[in-house]
Structures are given as C-alpha cells and as structure tokens.
CSV table of C-alpha atoms and ligand atoms in Angstrom, one decimal:
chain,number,residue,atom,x,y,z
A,1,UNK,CA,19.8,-0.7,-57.3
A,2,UNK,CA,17.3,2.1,-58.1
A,3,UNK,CA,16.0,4.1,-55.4
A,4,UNK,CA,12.2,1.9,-56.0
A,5,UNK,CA,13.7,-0.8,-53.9
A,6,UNK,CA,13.3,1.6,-50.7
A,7,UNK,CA,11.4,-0.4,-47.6
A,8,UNK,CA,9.0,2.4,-47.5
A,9,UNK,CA,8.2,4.9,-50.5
A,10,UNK,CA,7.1,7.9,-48.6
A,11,UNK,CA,10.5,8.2,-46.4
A,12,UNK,CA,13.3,10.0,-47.8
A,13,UNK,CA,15.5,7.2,-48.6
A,14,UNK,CA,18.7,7.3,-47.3
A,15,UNK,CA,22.4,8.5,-49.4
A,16,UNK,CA,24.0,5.6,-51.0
A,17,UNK,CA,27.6,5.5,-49.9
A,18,UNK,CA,29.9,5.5,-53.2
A,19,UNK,CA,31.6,1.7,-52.9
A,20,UNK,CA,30.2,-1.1,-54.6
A,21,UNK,CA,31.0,-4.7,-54.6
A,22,UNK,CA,29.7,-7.2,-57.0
A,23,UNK,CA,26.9,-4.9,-58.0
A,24,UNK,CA,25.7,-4.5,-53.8
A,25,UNK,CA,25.7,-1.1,-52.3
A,26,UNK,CA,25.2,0.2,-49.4
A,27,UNK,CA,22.9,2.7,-47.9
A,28,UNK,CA,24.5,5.3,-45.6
A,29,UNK,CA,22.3,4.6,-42.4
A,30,UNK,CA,24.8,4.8,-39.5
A,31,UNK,CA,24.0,3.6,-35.9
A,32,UNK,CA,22.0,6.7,-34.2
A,33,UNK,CA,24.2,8.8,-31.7
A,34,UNK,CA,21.9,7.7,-28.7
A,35,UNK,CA,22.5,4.1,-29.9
A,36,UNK,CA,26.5,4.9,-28.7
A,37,UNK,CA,25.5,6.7,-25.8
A,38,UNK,CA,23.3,3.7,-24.3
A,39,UNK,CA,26.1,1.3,-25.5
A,40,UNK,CA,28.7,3.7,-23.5
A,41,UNK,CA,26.4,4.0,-20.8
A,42,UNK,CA,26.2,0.2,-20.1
A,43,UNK,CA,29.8,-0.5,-19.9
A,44,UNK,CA,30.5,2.4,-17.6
A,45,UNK,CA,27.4,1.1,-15.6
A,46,UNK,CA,28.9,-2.3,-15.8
A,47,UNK,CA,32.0,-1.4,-14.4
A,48,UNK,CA,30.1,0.5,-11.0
A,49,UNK,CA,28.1,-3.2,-11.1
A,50,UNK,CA,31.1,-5.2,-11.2
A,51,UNK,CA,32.2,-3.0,-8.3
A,52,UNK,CA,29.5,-3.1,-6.5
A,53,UNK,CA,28.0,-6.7,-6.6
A,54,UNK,CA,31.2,-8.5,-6.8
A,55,UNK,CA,34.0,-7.3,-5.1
A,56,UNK,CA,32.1,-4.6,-2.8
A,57,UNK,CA,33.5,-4.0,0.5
A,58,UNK,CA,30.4,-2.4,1.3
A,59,UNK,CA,28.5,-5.9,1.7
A,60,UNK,CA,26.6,-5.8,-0.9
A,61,UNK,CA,28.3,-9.3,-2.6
A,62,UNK,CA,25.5,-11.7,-3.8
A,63,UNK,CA,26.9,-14.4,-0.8
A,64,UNK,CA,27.1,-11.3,1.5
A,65,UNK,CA,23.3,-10.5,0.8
A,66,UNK,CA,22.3,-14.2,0.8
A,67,UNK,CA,24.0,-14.9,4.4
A,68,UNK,CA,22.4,-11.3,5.5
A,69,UNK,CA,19.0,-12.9,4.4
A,70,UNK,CA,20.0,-15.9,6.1
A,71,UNK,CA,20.7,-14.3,9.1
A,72,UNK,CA,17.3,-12.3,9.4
A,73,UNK,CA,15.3,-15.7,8.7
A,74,UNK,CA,17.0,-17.4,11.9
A,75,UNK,CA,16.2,-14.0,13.7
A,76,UNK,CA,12.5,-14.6,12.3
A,77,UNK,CA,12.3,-18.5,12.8
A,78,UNK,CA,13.6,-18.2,16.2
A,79,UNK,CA,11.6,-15.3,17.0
A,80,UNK,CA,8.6,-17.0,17.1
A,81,UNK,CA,9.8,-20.0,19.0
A,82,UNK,CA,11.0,-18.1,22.2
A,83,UNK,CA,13.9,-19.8,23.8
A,84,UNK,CA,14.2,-23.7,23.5
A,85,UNK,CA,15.1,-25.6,25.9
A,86,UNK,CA,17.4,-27.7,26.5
A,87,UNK,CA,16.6,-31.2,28.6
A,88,UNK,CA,16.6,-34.6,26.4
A,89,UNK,CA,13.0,-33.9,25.3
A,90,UNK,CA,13.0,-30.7,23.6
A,91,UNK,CA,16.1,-31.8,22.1
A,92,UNK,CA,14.4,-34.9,20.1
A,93,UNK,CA,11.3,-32.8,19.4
A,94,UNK,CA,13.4,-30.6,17.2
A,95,UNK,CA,14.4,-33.4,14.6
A,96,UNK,CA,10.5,-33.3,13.6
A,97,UNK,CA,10.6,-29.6,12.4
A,98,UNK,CA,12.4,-30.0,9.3
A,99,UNK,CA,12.7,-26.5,8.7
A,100,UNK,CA,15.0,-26.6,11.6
A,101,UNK,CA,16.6,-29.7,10.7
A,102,UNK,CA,17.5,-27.7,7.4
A,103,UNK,CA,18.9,-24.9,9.3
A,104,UNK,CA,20.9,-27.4,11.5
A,105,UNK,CA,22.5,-29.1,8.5
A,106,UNK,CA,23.7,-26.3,7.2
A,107,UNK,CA,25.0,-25.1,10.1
A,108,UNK,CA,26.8,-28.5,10.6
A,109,UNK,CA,28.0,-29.3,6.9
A,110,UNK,CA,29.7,-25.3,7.1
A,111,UNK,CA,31.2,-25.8,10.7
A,112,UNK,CA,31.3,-29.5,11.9
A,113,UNK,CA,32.4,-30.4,9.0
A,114,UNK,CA,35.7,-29.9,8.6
A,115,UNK,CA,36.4,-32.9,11.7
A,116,UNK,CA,33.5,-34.5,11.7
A,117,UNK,CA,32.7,-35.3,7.9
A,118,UNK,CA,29.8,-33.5,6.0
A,119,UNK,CA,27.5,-37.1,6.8
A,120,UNK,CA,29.3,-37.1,10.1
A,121,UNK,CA,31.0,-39.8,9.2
A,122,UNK,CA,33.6,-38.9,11.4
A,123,UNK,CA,37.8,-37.4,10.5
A,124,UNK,CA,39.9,-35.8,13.1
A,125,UNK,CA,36.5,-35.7,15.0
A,126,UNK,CA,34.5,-38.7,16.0
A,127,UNK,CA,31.3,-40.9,14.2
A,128,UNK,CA,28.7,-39.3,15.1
A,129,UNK,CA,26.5,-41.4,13.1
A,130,UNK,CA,27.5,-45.2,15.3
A,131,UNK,CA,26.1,-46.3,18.7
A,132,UNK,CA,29.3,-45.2,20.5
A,133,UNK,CA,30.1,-41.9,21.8
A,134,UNK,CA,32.5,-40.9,24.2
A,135,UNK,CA,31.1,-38.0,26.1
A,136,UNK,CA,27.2,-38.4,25.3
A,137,UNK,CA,24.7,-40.2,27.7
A,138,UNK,CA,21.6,-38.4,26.4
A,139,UNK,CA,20.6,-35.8,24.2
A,140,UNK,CA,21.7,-32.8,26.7
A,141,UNK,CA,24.9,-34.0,26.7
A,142,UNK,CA,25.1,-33.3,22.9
A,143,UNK,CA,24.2,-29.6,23.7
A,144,UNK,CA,26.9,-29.3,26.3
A,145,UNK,CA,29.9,-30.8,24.5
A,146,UNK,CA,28.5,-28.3,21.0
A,147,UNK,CA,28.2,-25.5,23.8
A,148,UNK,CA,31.5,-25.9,25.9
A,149,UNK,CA,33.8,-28.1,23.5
A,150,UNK,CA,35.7,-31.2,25.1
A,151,UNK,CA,39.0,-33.4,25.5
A,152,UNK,CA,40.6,-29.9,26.2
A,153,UNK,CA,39.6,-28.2,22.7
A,154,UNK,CA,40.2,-30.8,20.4
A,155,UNK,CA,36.0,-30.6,19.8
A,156,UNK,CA,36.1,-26.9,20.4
A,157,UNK,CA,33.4,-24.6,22.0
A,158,UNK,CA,30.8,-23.2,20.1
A,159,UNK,CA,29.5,-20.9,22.7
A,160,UNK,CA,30.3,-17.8,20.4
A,161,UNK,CA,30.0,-19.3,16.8
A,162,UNK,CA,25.6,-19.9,17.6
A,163,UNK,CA,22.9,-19.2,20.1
A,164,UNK,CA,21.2,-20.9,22.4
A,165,UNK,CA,18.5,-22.1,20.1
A,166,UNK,CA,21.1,-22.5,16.9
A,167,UNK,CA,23.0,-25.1,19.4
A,168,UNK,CA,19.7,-26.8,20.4
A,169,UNK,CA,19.0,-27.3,17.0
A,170,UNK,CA,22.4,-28.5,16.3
A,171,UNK,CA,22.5,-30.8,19.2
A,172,UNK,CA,19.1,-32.6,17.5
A,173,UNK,CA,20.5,-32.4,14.1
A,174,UNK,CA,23.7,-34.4,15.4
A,175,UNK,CA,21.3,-36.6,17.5
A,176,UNK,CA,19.5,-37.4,14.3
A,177,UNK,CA,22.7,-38.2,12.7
A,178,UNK,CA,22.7,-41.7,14.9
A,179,UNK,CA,21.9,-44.8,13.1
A,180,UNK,CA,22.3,-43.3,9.8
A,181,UNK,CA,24.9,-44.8,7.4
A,182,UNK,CA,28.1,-42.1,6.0
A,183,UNK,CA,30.2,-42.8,3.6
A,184,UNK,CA,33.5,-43.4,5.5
A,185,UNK,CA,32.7,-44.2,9.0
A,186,UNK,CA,35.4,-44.1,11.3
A,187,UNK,CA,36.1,-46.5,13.6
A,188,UNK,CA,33.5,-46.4,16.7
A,189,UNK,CA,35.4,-44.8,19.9
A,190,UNK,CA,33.8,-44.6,23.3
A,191,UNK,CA,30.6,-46.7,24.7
A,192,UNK,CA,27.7,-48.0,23.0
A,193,UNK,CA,25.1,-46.2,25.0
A,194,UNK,CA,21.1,-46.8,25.2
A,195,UNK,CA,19.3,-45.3,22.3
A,196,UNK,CA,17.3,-42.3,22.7
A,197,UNK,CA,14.3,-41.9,24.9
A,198,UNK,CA,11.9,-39.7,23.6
A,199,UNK,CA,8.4,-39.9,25.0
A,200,UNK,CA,5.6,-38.8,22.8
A,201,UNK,CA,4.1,-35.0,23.3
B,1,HEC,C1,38.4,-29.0,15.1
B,1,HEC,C2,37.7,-30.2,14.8
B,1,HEC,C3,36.3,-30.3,15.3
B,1,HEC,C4,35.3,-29.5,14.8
B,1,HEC,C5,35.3,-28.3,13.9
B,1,HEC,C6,34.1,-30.0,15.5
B,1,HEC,N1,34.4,-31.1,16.2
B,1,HEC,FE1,33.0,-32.2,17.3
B,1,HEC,N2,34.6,-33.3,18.0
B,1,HEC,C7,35.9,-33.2,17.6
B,1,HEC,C8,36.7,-34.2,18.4
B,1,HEC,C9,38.2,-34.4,18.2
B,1,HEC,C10,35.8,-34.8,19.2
B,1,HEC,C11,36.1,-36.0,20.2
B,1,HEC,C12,36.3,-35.4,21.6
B,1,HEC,C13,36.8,-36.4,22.6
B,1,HEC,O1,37.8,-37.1,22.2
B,1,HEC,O2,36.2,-36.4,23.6
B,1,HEC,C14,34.5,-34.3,19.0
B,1,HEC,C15,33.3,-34.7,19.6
B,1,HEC,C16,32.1,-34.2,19.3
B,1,HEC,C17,30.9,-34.7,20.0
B,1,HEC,C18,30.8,-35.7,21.1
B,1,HEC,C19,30.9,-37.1,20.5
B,1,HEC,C20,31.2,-38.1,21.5
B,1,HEC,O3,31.3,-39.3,21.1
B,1,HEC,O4,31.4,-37.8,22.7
B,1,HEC,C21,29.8,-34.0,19.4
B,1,HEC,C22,28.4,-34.2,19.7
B,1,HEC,C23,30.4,-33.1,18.4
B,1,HEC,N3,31.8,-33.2,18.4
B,1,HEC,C24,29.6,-32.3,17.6
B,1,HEC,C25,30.2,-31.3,16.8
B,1,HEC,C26,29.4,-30.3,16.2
B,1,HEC,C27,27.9,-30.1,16.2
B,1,HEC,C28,30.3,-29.5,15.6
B,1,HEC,C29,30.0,-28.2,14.7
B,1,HEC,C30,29.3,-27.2,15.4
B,1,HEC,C31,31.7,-30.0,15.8
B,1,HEC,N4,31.5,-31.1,16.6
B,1,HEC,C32,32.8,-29.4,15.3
B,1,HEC,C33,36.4,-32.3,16.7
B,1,HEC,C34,35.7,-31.3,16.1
C-alpha cells in the first residue's frame, strides 16, 4: 500500500504497524485516550445507576417513583373534589367519572383482589359481580363493609389501607362491578336485593 492511498493528503498519515497479512496492513491509529476514559467513565457511572435506580434504598426505584407520582395525583384529583360523600347517590355518581373509576380499579385489582378475583368474580371472597350480596342493601352499605370489614374479618377493614374519598370511590367501583359478567363466578351467596336507585342530578 503506498502512502497515496491516505483518506486525506494534507494530514500526516499515520505509521504503518510492521505485520502484514495477505498483502493488508495496518495503520497504527489507536483508540484516543479520552475514548477509554469516557468508556471507563460509563461503566463506573453504570454501576452508581444500577445502584441507584434499581435496588436504591433511598426510593428512588422506577416502581418507587411511579407509586410516589401515583400518590401526588390522588392528593391532586382529590384535592379538587373536597370530601365526597357518602349516601347511595354520591356513591353511583362516581361510576360516571372514569378517571376515578380508573383509580378505583386499580386500587381493587392490587387489594381486593387476592379474595375477590381481579373481575370480581369472586374466591375466598364473595361475587361481587351477581344480584346477591350478603351484607349490601344499597350503595352505602358497600362503603361500610370496605370501611369497617365484616363476618368478623374474614372481608377485612380497610379503614387504614384508603381514605375517605379512595373508599367512596372503591365502594362505586365495586357497585359498578354488578351485572357484569367475570370469568369464574362463584356461586351467588346472600339475597338478591333491588337494583340500584340512582336518581338523575
Ligand atoms: C382476605 C380476603 C378479602 C379481601 C382482601 C377483600 N375481601 Fe371483600 N370480602 C371477603 C369475604 C370473605 C367477604 C364475605 C363476608 C361475609 O361473609 O359476610 C367479603 C365481602 C365483601 C363485600 C360485601 C359483599 C356482600 O355480598 O355482602 C364487599 C363490598 C367487599 N367484600 C369488597 C371488597 C373490597 C372493595 C376489597 C378491597 C379493598 C375487598 N373486599 C378485599 C374477603 C375479602
């Protein structure tokens, strides 16, 4: 190779190296220094990340973050709504805000769950989704078996788990849950009772 075959004439071409292998050489044009330094730089920056975003104990995990952000929206949602109430009709009103309803579900799929079935089908907990419940009359009574649990704990209390407005919510998400159709219903237990009342604003 003769030194013509240089990308660019006016630089200085760089020192051949002295091997050759079927007639190819090589230039001797190393990676720069600050080309190892940045490469050296990223993996002990890595390791800090790693640290940091994934097994932090400071709270500052990607789920951590997202439940924080989670948190502050309730807190923002619910900030503007004042206190709801609580009687049959401010119940059933909720079930038309779906942001709410959004809030609800996921409050019910990560709690309820676990007894109840993620469509509310019903498992160690009962259908919520059939005409027959055994402790619910009307709405309100959905808000007070979420808030104070019943059949001596076996539905527990969920007095300190949400607020006020996260139970209302709940309470309409689970009354919305009635006449839908789950997966695996379990068997209906309790009364058929009247369907719900609600009386337009
Ligand atoms: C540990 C299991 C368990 C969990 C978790 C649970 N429940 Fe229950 N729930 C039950 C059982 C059992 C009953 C039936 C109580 C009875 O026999 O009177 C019940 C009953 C209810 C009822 C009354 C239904 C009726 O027919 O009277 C509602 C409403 C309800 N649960 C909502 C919820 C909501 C909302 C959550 C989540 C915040 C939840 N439950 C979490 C076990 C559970």
């Amino acid at each position: 190779m003769s030194e013509s075959m240089t990308p660019n004439e006016s630089l200085p071409a760089d020192p051949l190296t002295d091997h050759e292998y079927d007639g190819i050489r090589e230039f001797d044009n190393p990676t720069p220094g600050w080309w190892y330094w940045l490469f050296g730089a990223s993996v002990a920056f890595s390791v800090f990340y790693l640290a940091f975003w994934h097994f932090s104990v400071a709270g500052w995990t990607i789920e951590e973050a997202w439940s924080d952000d989670q948190r502050a929206e309730f807190v923002r949602v619910f900030g503007s709504v004042g206190q709801l109430k609580t009687d049959d009709q401010s119940i059933l009103q909720q079930i038309d805000n779906p942001q709410f309803m959004t809030i609800a579900k996921a409050a019910f799929v990560g709690n309820c769950s676990a007894c109840h079935a993620k469509d509310g089908g019903g498992l160690v907990g009962v259908n919520l989704c059939d005409e027959n419940y055994k402790n619910i009359k009307n709405p309100s009574d959905i808000f007070r078996v979420i808030t104070d649990g019943a059949n001596a704990g076996a539905m527990p209390s969920w007095k300190r788990t949400f607020s006020d407005n996260e139970r209302v919510i709940l309470a309409a998400y689970v009354a919305s849950l009635r006449g839908t159709t789950p997966a695996n219903p379990k068997a209906a237990e309790g009364q058929p009772i009247a369907p719900w009342k609600k009386t337009e604003k």
